[in-house]
mmCIF file of C-alpha atoms in Angstrom:
data_model
loop_
_atom_site.group_PDB
_atom_site.id
_atom_site.type_symbol
_atom_site.label_atom_id
_atom_site.label_comp_id
_atom_site.label_asym_id
_atom_site.label_seq_id
_atom_site.Cartn_x
_atom_site.Cartn_y
_atom_site.Cartn_z
ATOM 1 C CA UNK L 1 -11.706 -55.545 -40.638
ATOM 2 C CA UNK L 2 -13.135 -52.461 -38.895
ATOM 3 C CA UNK L 3 -16.680 -53.580 -39.697
ATOM 4 C CA UNK L 4 -16.137 -56.989 -38.102
ATOM 5 C CA UNK L 5 -14.362 -55.329 -35.156
ATOM 6 C CA UNK L 6 -17.278 -52.989 -34.479
ATOM 7 C CA UNK L 7 -19.784 -55.860 -34.756
ATOM 8 C CA UNK L 8 -17.725 -58.092 -32.454
ATOM 9 C CA UNK L 9 -17.258 -55.448 -29.753
ATOM 10 C CA UNK L 10 -20.912 -54.457 -29.839
ATOM 11 C CA UNK L 11 -22.057 -58.086 -29.672
ATOM 12 C CA UNK L 12 -19.722 -58.747 -26.721
ATOM 13 C CA UNK L 13 -21.093 -55.694 -24.870
ATOM 14 C CA UNK L 14 -24.734 -56.509 -25.624
ATOM 15 C CA UNK L 15 -24.391 -60.226 -24.919
ATOM 16 C CA UNK L 16 -25.360 -61.164 -28.479
ATOM 17 C CA UNK L 17 -23.949 -64.667 -28.799
ATOM 18 C CA UNK L 18 -25.458 -65.335 -32.252
ATOM 19 C CA UNK L 19 -23.519 -62.474 -33.838
ATOM 20 C CA UNK L 20 -20.290 -63.729 -32.229
ATOM 21 C CA UNK L 21 -20.989 -67.249 -33.547
ATOM 22 C CA UNK L 22 -21.506 -66.083 -37.124
ATOM 23 C CA UNK L 23 -18.401 -63.876 -36.992
ATOM 24 C CA UNK L 24 -16.411 -66.855 -35.685
ATOM 25 C CA UNK L 25 -17.835 -69.129 -38.406
ATOM 26 C CA UNK L 26 -16.655 -66.578 -40.983
ATOM 27 C CA UNK L 27 -13.168 -66.669 -39.411
ATOM 28 C CA UNK L 28 -13.333 -63.029 -38.317
ATOM 29 C CA UNK L 29 -12.629 -63.338 -34.563
ATOM 30 C CA UNK L 30 -8.827 -63.498 -34.431
ATOM 31 C CA UNK L 31 -6.714 -62.244 -31.496
ATOM 32 C CA UNK L 32 -5.679 -59.278 -33.648
ATOM 33 C CA UNK L 33 -9.218 -57.890 -33.322
ATOM 34 C CA UNK L 34 -8.539 -55.041 -30.888
ATOM 35 C CA UNK L 35 -10.178 -51.649 -30.309
ATOM 36 C CA UNK L 36 -8.292 -48.331 -30.363
ATOM 37 C CA UNK L 37 -7.114 -48.903 -26.766
ATOM 38 C CA UNK L 38 -5.962 -52.449 -27.605
ATOM 39 C CA UNK L 39 -8.850 -54.100 -25.739
ATOM 40 C CA UNK L 40 -10.211 -57.383 -27.125
ATOM 41 C CA UNK L 41 -13.852 -58.479 -27.352
ATOM 42 C CA UNK L 42 -13.112 -60.445 -24.117
ATOM 43 C CA UNK L 43 -12.448 -57.140 -22.330
ATOM 44 C CA UNK L 44 -15.732 -55.732 -23.628
ATOM 45 C CA UNK L 45 -17.709 -58.802 -22.552
ATOM 46 C CA UNK L 46 -16.116 -58.730 -19.077
ATOM 47 C CA UNK L 47 -16.712 -55.022 -18.461
ATOM 48 C CA UNK L 48 -20.345 -55.414 -19.561
ATOM 49 C CA UNK L 49 -20.947 -58.465 -17.380
ATOM 50 C CA UNK L 50 -21.798 -60.786 -20.285
ATOM 51 C CA UNK L 51 -20.478 -64.078 -18.901
ATOM 52 C CA UNK L 52 -21.895 -66.344 -21.617
ATOM 53 C CA UNK L 53 -20.136 -64.281 -24.308
ATOM 54 C CA UNK L 54 -16.940 -64.104 -22.260
ATOM 55 C CA UNK L 55 -16.891 -67.894 -21.891
ATOM 56 C CA UNK L 56 -17.675 -68.459 -25.554
ATOM 57 C CA UNK L 57 -14.850 -66.152 -26.646
ATOM 58 C CA UNK L 58 -12.335 -67.850 -24.337
ATOM 59 C CA UNK L 59 -13.494 -71.479 -24.519
ATOM 60 C CA UNK L 60 -14.671 -71.766 -28.150
ATOM 61 C CA UNK L 61 -12.867 -68.953 -29.996
ATOM 62 C CA UNK L 62 -9.722 -69.421 -27.863
ATOM 63 C CA UNK L 63 -9.161 -65.687 -27.308
ATOM 64 C CA UNK L 64 -6.715 -65.194 -24.402
ATOM 65 C CA UNK L 65 -8.498 -64.314 -21.131
ATOM 66 C CA UNK L 66 -5.220 -62.900 -19.817
ATOM 67 C CA UNK L 67 -4.800 -60.479 -22.728
ATOM 68 C CA UNK L 68 -3.815 -56.944 -21.747
ATOM 69 C CA UNK L 69 -5.147 -53.672 -23.140
ATOM 70 C CA UNK L 70 -2.769 -50.735 -23.623
ATOM 71 C CA UNK L 71 -3.167 -49.651 -19.968
ATOM 72 C CA UNK L 72 -2.176 -53.132 -18.829
ATOM 73 C CA UNK L 73 -5.696 -54.122 -17.829
ATOM 74 C CA UNK L 74 -6.804 -57.734 -18.191
ATOM 75 C CA UNK L 75 -10.501 -58.608 -18.607
ATOM 76 C CA UNK L 76 -10.429 -59.322 -14.842
ATOM 77 C CA UNK L 77 -9.448 -55.710 -14.150
ATOM 78 C CA UNK L 78 -12.342 -54.556 -16.337
ATOM 79 C CA UNK L 79 -14.882 -56.795 -14.562
ATOM 80 C CA UNK L 80 -13.647 -55.587 -11.145
ATOM 81 C CA UNK L 81 -13.905 -51.933 -12.171
ATOM 82 C CA UNK L 82 -17.476 -52.276 -13.428
ATOM 83 C CA UNK L 83 -18.497 -54.584 -10.569
ATOM 84 C CA UNK L 84 -19.462 -57.743 -12.466
ATOM 85 C CA UNK L 85 -18.611 -60.365 -9.857
ATOM 86 C CA UNK L 86 -19.613 -63.476 -11.812
ATOM 87 C CA UNK L 87 -17.342 -62.531 -14.732
ATOM 88 C CA UNK L 88 -14.491 -61.739 -12.333
ATOM 89 C CA UNK L 89 -14.967 -65.033 -10.463
ATOM 90 C CA UNK L 90 -14.894 -67.020 -13.698
ATOM 91 C CA UNK L 91 -11.824 -65.203 -15.000
ATOM 92 C CA UNK L 92 -9.912 -65.803 -11.760
ATOM 93 C CA UNK L 93 -11.013 -69.405 -11.179
ATOM 94 C CA UNK L 94 -11.334 -70.721 -14.774
ATOM 95 C CA UNK L 95 -9.893 -68.133 -17.149
ATOM 96 C CA UNK L 96 -6.306 -68.035 -15.927
ATOM 97 C CA UNK L 97 -6.300 -64.442 -14.637
ATOM 98 C CA UNK L 98 -4.403 -64.018 -11.364
ATOM 99 C CA UNK L 99 -5.735 -62.004 -8.424
ATOM 100 C CA UNK L 100 -2.455 -60.183 -7.633
ATOM 101 C CA UNK L 101 -1.831 -59.137 -11.246
ATOM 102 C CA UNK L 102 -1.265 -55.409 -11.705
ATOM 103 C CA UNK L 103 -2.171 -53.080 -14.559
ATOM 104 C CA UNK L 104 0.335 -50.450 -15.739
ATOM 105 C CA UNK L 105 -0.464 -48.176 -12.778
ATOM 106 C CA UNK L 106 0.163 -50.992 -10.302
ATOM 107 C CA UNK L 107 -3.514 -51.579 -9.525
ATOM 108 C CA UNK L 108 -4.872 -55.046 -8.735
ATOM 109 C CA UNK L 109 -8.510 -56.123 -9.132
ATOM 110 C CA UNK L 110 -9.022 -55.317 -5.428
ATOM 111 C CA UNK L 111 -7.827 -51.733 -5.963
ATOM 112 C CA UNK L 112 -10.314 -51.313 -8.811
ATOM 113 C CA UNK L 113 -13.248 -52.830 -6.920
ATOM 114 C CA UNK L 114 -12.560 -50.430 -4.034
ATOM 115 C CA UNK L 115 -11.936 -47.456 -6.297
ATOM 116 C CA UNK L 116 -15.272 -47.838 -8.081
ATOM 117 C CA UNK L 117 -17.264 -48.791 -5.000
ATOM 118 C CA UNK L 118 -18.220 -52.475 -5.401
ATOM 119 C CA UNK L 119 -18.412 -53.897 -1.844
ATOM 120 C CA UNK L 120 -19.743 -57.295 -2.995
ATOM 121 C CA UNK L 121 -16.664 -57.695 -5.205
ATOM 122 C CA UNK L 122 -14.356 -56.484 -2.410
ATOM 123 C CA UNK L 123 -15.921 -58.997 -0.018
ATOM 124 C CA UNK L 124 -15.516 -61.946 -2.362
ATOM 125 C CA UNK L 125 -11.945 -61.001 -3.257
ATOM 126 C CA UNK L 126 -10.950 -60.740 0.416
ATOM 127 C CA UNK L 127 -12.714 -63.837 1.717
ATOM 128 C CA UNK L 128 -12.794 -66.277 -1.220
ATOM 129 C CA UNK L 129 -10.640 -64.793 -3.946
ATOM 130 C CA UNK L 130 -7.362 -64.705 -2.044
ATOM 131 C CA UNK L 131 -6.724 -61.001 -2.650
ATOM 132 C CA UNK L 132 -3.981 -59.242 -0.702
ATOM 133 C CA UNK L 133 -5.104 -55.909 0.772
ATOM 134 C CA UNK L 134 -1.530 -54.820 1.571
ATOM 135 C CA UNK L 135 -0.451 -54.381 -2.065
ATOM 136 C CA UNK L 136 0.187 -50.789 -3.152
ATOM 137 C CA UNK L 137 -0.079 -49.175 -6.582
ATOM 138 C CA UNK L 138 2.789 -47.203 -8.144
ATOM 139 C CA UNK L 139 1.580 -44.108 -6.248
ATOM 140 C CA UNK L 140 1.641 -46.015 -2.950
ATOM 141 C CA UNK L 141 -2.133 -46.389 -2.685
ATOM 142 C CA UNK L 142 -3.725 -49.325 -0.865
ATOM 143 C CA UNK L 143 -7.262 -50.513 -1.682
ATOM 144 C CA UNK L 144 -8.251 -48.835 1.623
ATOM 145 C CA UNK L 145 -7.198 -45.438 0.209
ATOM 146 C CA UNK L 146 -9.516 -45.913 -2.763
ATOM 147 C CA UNK L 147 -12.480 -46.994 -0.622
ATOM 148 C CA UNK L 148 -12.028 -43.922 1.602
ATOM 149 C CA UNK L 149 -11.754 -41.564 -1.392
ATOM 150 C CA UNK L 150 -14.856 -43.142 -2.950
ATOM 151 C CA UNK L 151 -16.807 -42.841 0.305
ATOM 152 C CA UNK L 152 -17.631 -46.552 0.174
ATOM 153 C CA UNK L 153 -18.132 -47.363 3.857
ATOM 154 C CA UNK L 154 -19.056 -51.081 3.418
ATOM 155 C CA UNK L 155 -15.884 -51.730 1.389
ATOM 156 C CA UNK L 156 -13.815 -49.685 3.819
ATOM 157 C CA UNK L 157 -15.067 -51.714 6.809
ATOM 158 C CA UNK L 158 -14.200 -54.974 5.034
ATOM 159 C CA UNK L 159 -10.716 -53.708 4.172
ATOM 160 C CA UNK L 160 -10.035 -52.364 7.679
ATOM 161 C CA UNK L 161 -11.141 -55.702 9.128
ATOM 162 C CA UNK L 162 -8.731 -57.469 6.821
ATOM 163 C CA UNK L 163 -5.794 -55.063 7.148
ATOM 164 C CA UNK L 164 -6.095 -52.701 10.155
ATOM 165 C CA UNK L 165 -2.512 -51.482 9.577
ATOM 166 C CA UNK L 166 -3.812 -49.668 6.504
ATOM 167 C CA UNK L 167 -5.804 -47.141 8.543
ATOM 168 C CA UNK L 168 -2.917 -44.667 8.898
ATOM 169 C CA UNK L 169 -0.969 -45.747 5.811
ATOM 170 C CA UNK L 170 0.275 -42.895 3.631
ATOM 171 C CA UNK L 171 0.540 -42.847 -0.160
ATOM 172 C CA UNK L 172 3.748 -41.609 -1.833
ATOM 173 C CA UNK L 173 2.540 -38.017 -1.447
ATOM 174 C CA UNK L 174 1.599 -38.582 2.191
ATOM 175 C CA UNK L 175 -2.184 -38.894 1.938
ATOM 176 C CA UNK L 176 -3.889 -41.126 4.510
ATOM 177 C CA UNK L 177 -7.329 -42.700 3.964
ATOM 178 C CA UNK L 178 -8.691 -40.021 6.345
ATOM 179 C CA UNK L 179 -7.068 -37.239 4.317
ATOM 180 C CA UNK L 180 -8.708 -38.563 1.123
ATOM 181 C CA UNK L 181 -12.116 -38.959 2.780
ATOM 182 C CA UNK L 182 -11.937 -35.339 3.991
ATOM 183 C CA UNK L 183 -10.762 -34.100 0.595
ATOM 184 C CA UNK L 184 -13.743 -35.789 -1.071
ATOM 185 C CA UNK L 185 -16.207 -34.674 1.620
ATOM 186 C CA UNK L 186 -17.259 -38.078 2.939
ATOM 187 C CA UNK L 187 -18.501 -37.333 6.464
ATOM 188 C CA UNK L 188 -19.585 -40.871 7.466
ATOM 189 C CA UNK L 189 -16.245 -42.322 6.384
ATOM 190 C CA UNK L 190 -14.422 -39.520 8.229
ATOM 191 C CA UNK L 191 -16.357 -40.275 11.443
ATOM 192 C CA UNK L 192 -15.798 -44.021 11.083
ATOM 193 C CA UNK L 193 -12.047 -43.675 10.562
ATOM 194 C CA UNK L 194 -11.564 -41.329 13.517
ATOM 195 C CA UNK L 195 -14.066 -42.811 15.978
ATOM 196 C CA UNK L 196 -13.930 -46.544 15.224
ATOM 197 C CA UNK L 197 -10.432 -46.925 13.757
ATOM 198 C CA UNK L 198 -8.504 -44.262 15.683
ATOM 199 C CA UNK L 199 -7.218 -42.720 12.461
ATOM 200 C CA UNK L 200 -4.736 -39.917 13.207
ATOM 201 C CA UNK L 201 -6.126 -36.559 11.989
ATOM 202 C CA UNK L 202 -2.706 -34.905 12.391
ATOM 203 C CA UNK L 203 -0.816 -36.941 9.780
ATOM 204 C CA UNK L 204 0.244 -34.562 7.022
ATOM 205 C CA UNK L 205 0.658 -34.935 3.291
ATOM 206 C CA UNK L 206 4.106 -34.163 1.854
ATOM 207 C CA UNK L 207 3.236 -30.463 1.435
ATOM 208 C CA UNK L 208 2.225 -30.251 5.095
ATOM 209 C CA UNK L 209 -1.508 -30.249 4.407
ATOM 210 C CA UNK L 210 -3.707 -31.914 7.031
ATOM 211 C CA UNK L 211 -7.175 -33.477 6.602
ATOM 212 C CA UNK L 212 -8.599 -30.151 7.874
ATOM 213 C CA UNK L 213 -6.804 -28.266 5.099
ATOM 214 C CA UNK L 214 -8.043 -30.750 2.503
ATOM 215 C CA UNK L 215 -11.655 -30.287 3.628
ATOM 216 C CA UNK L 216 -11.285 -26.493 3.628
ATOM 217 C CA UNK L 217 -9.644 -26.385 0.210
ATOM 218 C CA UNK L 218 -12.472 -28.421 -1.330
ATOM 219 C CA UNK L 219 -15.216 -26.548 0.527
ATOM 220 C CA UNK L 220 -16.558 -29.497 2.537
ATOM 221 C CA UNK L 221 -18.027 -27.600 5.476
ATOM 222 C CA UNK L 222 -19.733 -30.514 7.314
ATOM 223 C CA UNK L 223 -16.445 -32.460 7.397
ATOM 224 C CA UNK L 224 -14.491 -29.412 8.546
ATOM 225 C CA UNK L 225 -17.021 -28.631 11.299
ATOM 226 C CA UNK L 226 -16.899 -32.245 12.500
ATOM 227 C CA UNK L 227 -13.091 -32.362 12.572
ATOM 228 C CA UNK L 228 -12.850 -29.179 14.623
ATOM 229 C CA UNK L 229 -15.695 -30.183 16.952
ATOM 230 C CA UNK L 230 -14.849 -33.846 17.574
ATOM 231 C CA UNK L 231 -11.356 -34.746 16.354
ATOM 232 C CA UNK L 232 -9.156 -32.450 18.451
ATOM 233 C CA UNK L 233 -8.112 -30.499 15.362
ATOM 234 C CA UNK L 234 -7.042 -26.851 15.611
ATOM 235 C CA UNK L 235 -8.027 -23.931 13.340
ATOM 236 C CA UNK L 236 -4.464 -22.678 13.449
ATOM 237 C CA UNK L 237 -2.835 -25.757 11.852
ATOM 238 C CA UNK L 238 -0.414 -24.602 9.140
ATOM 239 C CA UNK L 239 0.931 -26.420 6.103
ATOM 240 C CA UNK L 240 4.609 -26.132 5.096
ATOM 241 C CA UNK L 241 3.897 -22.693 3.577
ATOM 242 C CA UNK L 242 2.232 -21.470 6.762
ATOM 243 C CA UNK L 243 -1.249 -21.593 5.244
ATOM 244 C CA UNK L 244 -4.253 -22.249 7.490
ATOM 245 C CA UNK L 245 -7.694 -23.689 6.710
ATOM 246 C CA UNK L 246 -8.857 -20.092 6.233
ATOM 247 C CA UNK L 247 -6.225 -19.470 3.544
ATOM 248 C CA UNK L 248 -7.403 -22.583 1.670
ATOM 249 C CA UNK L 249 -11.089 -21.693 1.901
ATOM 250 C CA UNK L 250 -10.514 -18.082 0.821
ATOM 251 C CA UNK L 251 -8.296 -18.983 -2.139
ATOM 252 C CA UNK L 252 -10.929 -21.347 -3.542
ATOM 253 C CA UNK L 253 -13.937 -19.118 -2.893
ATOM 254 C CA UNK L 254 -15.594 -21.336 -0.284
ATOM 255 C CA UNK L 255 -17.731 -18.716 1.442
ATOM 256 C CA UNK L 256 -19.591 -21.144 3.752
ATOM 257 C CA UNK L 257 -16.376 -22.542 5.182
ATOM 258 C CA UNK L 258 -14.834 -19.082 5.485
ATOM 259 C CA UNK L 259 -17.867 -17.645 7.307
ATOM 260 C CA UNK L 260 -18.011 -20.609 9.680
ATOM 261 C CA UNK L 261 -14.312 -20.297 10.535
ATOM 262 C CA UNK L 262 -14.616 -16.563 11.238
ATOM 263 C CA UNK L 263 -17.800 -17.024 13.262
ATOM 264 C CA UNK L 264 -16.079 -19.611 15.447
ATOM 265 C CA UNK L 265 -13.034 -17.533 16.237
ATOM 266 C CA UNK L 266 -10.436 -18.651 13.708
ATOM 267 C CA UNK L 267 -7.620 -16.100 13.392
ATOM 268 C CA UNK L 268 -6.818 -14.202 10.193
ATOM 269 C CA UNK L 269 -3.076 -14.932 10.010
ATOM 270 C CA UNK L 270 -0.162 -14.465 7.621
ATOM 271 C CA UNK L 271 1.532 -17.391 5.919
ATOM 272 C CA UNK L 272 5.324 -17.706 5.608
ATOM 273 C CA UNK L 273 5.255 -15.331 2.604
ATOM 274 C CA UNK L 274 3.289 -12.731 4.545
ATOM 275 C CA UNK L 275 0.057 -13.457 2.699
ATOM 276 C CA UNK L 276 -3.282 -13.358 4.516
ATOM 277 C CA UNK L 277 -6.463 -15.185 3.457
ATOM 278 C CA UNK L 278 -7.495 -11.814 1.952
ATOM 279 C CA UNK L 279 -4.409 -11.898 -0.293
ATOM 280 C CA UNK L 280 -5.391 -15.391 -1.455
ATOM 281 C CA UNK L 281 -9.008 -14.448 -2.133
ATOM 282 C CA UNK L 282 -7.998 -11.297 -4.002
ATOM 283 C CA UNK L 283 -5.328 -13.017 -6.059
ATOM 284 C CA UNK L 284 -7.927 -15.546 -7.259
ATOM 285 C CA UNK L 285 -10.700 -13.023 -7.872
ATOM 286 C CA UNK L 286 -12.985 -14.381 -5.125
ATOM 287 C CA UNK L 287 -15.002 -11.210 -4.505
ATOM 288 C CA UNK L 288 -17.460 -12.608 -1.959
ATOM 289 C CA UNK L 289 -14.600 -13.975 0.149
ATOM 290 C CA UNK L 290 -12.879 -10.575 -0.036
ATOM 291 C CA UNK L 291 -16.095 -8.977 1.230
ATOM 292 C CA UNK L 292 -16.533 -11.461 4.076
ATOM 293 C CA UNK L 293 -12.925 -10.966 5.183
ATOM 294 C CA UNK L 294 -13.043 -7.171 4.902
ATOM 295 C CA UNK L 295 -16.222 -7.033 6.984
ATOM 296 C CA UNK L 296 -14.589 -9.312 9.556
ATOM 297 C CA UNK L 297 -11.629 -7.033 10.087
ATOM 298 C CA UNK L 298 -8.985 -8.385 7.693
ATOM 299 C CA UNK L 299 -6.279 -5.738 7.380
ATOM 300 C CA UNK L 300 -6.696 -4.171 3.948
ATOM 301 C CA UNK L 301 -3.294 -2.502 4.097
ATOM 302 C CA UNK L 302 -1.373 -5.618 5.193
ATOM 303 C CA UNK L 303 1.516 -6.189 2.773
ATOM 304 C CA UNK L 304 3.060 -9.562 1.961
ATOM 305 C CA UNK L 305 6.847 -10.024 1.912
ATOM 306 C CA UNK L 306 6.967 -8.668 -1.652
ATOM 307 C CA UNK L 307 5.285 -5.503 -0.413
ATOM 308 C CA UNK L 308 1.913 -6.134 -2.040
ATOM 309 C CA UNK L 309 -1.534 -5.556 -0.556
ATOM 310 C CA UNK L 310 -4.483 -7.789 -1.434
ATOM 311 C CA UNK L 311 -5.771 -5.063 -3.772
ATOM 312 C CA UNK L 312 -2.409 -5.071 -5.607
ATOM 313 C CA UNK L 313 -2.604 -8.826 -6.163
ATOM 314 C CA UNK L 314 -6.182 -8.576 -7.434
ATOM 315 C CA UNK L 315 -5.087 -5.895 -9.885
ATOM 316 C CA UNK L 316 -2.024 -7.798 -11.166
ATOM 317 C CA UNK L 317 -4.207 -10.819 -11.855
ATOM 318 C CA UNK L 318 -6.847 -8.848 -13.742
ATOM 319 C CA UNK L 319 -9.553 -9.182 -11.085
ATOM 320 C CA UNK L 320 -10.667 -5.555 -11.335
ATOM 321 C CA UNK L 321 -13.977 -6.186 -9.522
ATOM 322 C CA UNK L 322 -11.955 -7.264 -6.465
ATOM 323 C CA UNK L 323 -9.334 -4.519 -6.627
ATOM 324 C CA UNK L 324 -12.043 -1.848 -7.086
ATOM 325 C CA UNK L 325 -13.957 -3.162 -4.078
ATOM 326 C CA UNK L 326 -10.860 -3.377 -1.873
ATOM 327 C CA UNK L 327 -9.584 0.092 -2.808
ATOM 328 C CA UNK L 328 -13.036 1.592 -2.213
ATOM 329 C CA UNK L 329 -13.295 -0.005 1.219
ATOM 330 C CA UNK L 330 -9.738 1.109 2.006
ATOM 331 C CA UNK L 331 -10.609 4.716 1.132
ATOM 332 C CA UNK L 332 -13.837 4.565 3.146
ATOM 333 C CA UNK L 333 -12.176 3.115 6.221
ATOM 334 C CA UNK L 334 -9.427 5.744 5.975
ATOM 335 C CA UNK L 335 -12.042 8.524 5.802
ATOM 336 C CA UNK L 336 -13.864 6.882 8.703
ATOM 337 C CA UNK L 337 -10.691 6.881 10.826
ATOM 338 C CA UNK L 338 -10.022 10.541 10.011
ATOM 339 C CA UNK L 339 -13.642 11.357 10.763
ATOM 340 C CA UNK L 340 -13.618 9.621 14.124
ATOM 341 C CA UNK L 341 -10.367 11.409 15.052
ATOM 342 C CA UNK L 342 -12.054 14.777 14.289
ATOM 343 C CA UNK L 343 -15.058 13.723 16.367
ATOM 344 C CA UNK L 344 -12.908 12.807 19.349
ATOM 345 C CA UNK L 345 -11.091 16.155 19.076
ATOM 346 C CA UNK L 346 -14.479 17.918 19.120
ATOM 347 C CA UNK L 347 -15.368 15.959 22.225
ATOM 348 C CA UNK L 348 -12.130 16.968 23.966
ATOM 349 C CA UNK L 349 -12.737 20.617 23.046
ATOM 350 C CA UNK L 350 -16.250 20.410 24.515
ATOM 351 C CA UNK L 351 -14.858 18.921 27.714
ATOM 352 C CA UNK L 352 -12.261 21.704 27.984
ATOM 353 C CA UNK L 353 -14.970 24.366 27.524
ATOM 354 C CA UNK L 354 -17.178 23.003 30.285
#
């Protein structure tokens, strides 16, 4: 059985009709012939774009075109995900697959075409295939969310044209298409959504994170710079924990973002737990961020609400390179303060003498 299975799947993927014919003649192509994820040869033909094999398997061998793999995907889902439009068209118009059918995650073929960046498939589905762009997956995602996250501007434009209400739609965890574009660092999509679609850059995810925070956390400096410069977004925006863009950049070691924020006047603030960006950098062992913050006047002796300095957090988490650096700088700055006090006393003494 496993020999025939391997031959059948390989033939379906390669488009080798002769092998499929001989397997069928030998009575080896039953509907029980499934791979380890329960996909049939029809799935393999569809996801490889081999229409002649797909048709043969459905029309001659009578394998079900609507068969589902373990994740609930039909061959139509597979063709949409890999972008083979002719296979998808045949499955939807001749093969009995239905355009609104969902896999186990609630995704339709339109979701998958958008998610994997196939604008030609998106276009056909919207304008000939009867797809509905207002359907959400189990996580509350529209096709427009996937196009934005993928950075697929042509698909996004088609979807916005079809369903403008989707522009500010939020998934179950509160992410908008703009939030996802910023998180993935897609500058052109970010500009398009804000400038052409009036996407709201202040809509927050459930945890209070804004598109600015998402860009900072992932280290996408061009997106962050654009948001602050052109989208009326403030450096001081806080999530539900009181964290700013600077906290997010520091905690993930994004030195470019951190330097840009400091250079352009962003404040080093404390979150609701008393933690500064320096605490976050130290806790995660981000030495270069610790150095940038220390040089830019972050308070080394600031304690969070548990009474810990950044150096303490670095130490607890085993980041000895960070704790050593911070304690050294602390000692030096203390000596420097003492030194400058002595110098000013000398100066006063000189003035009294004169």
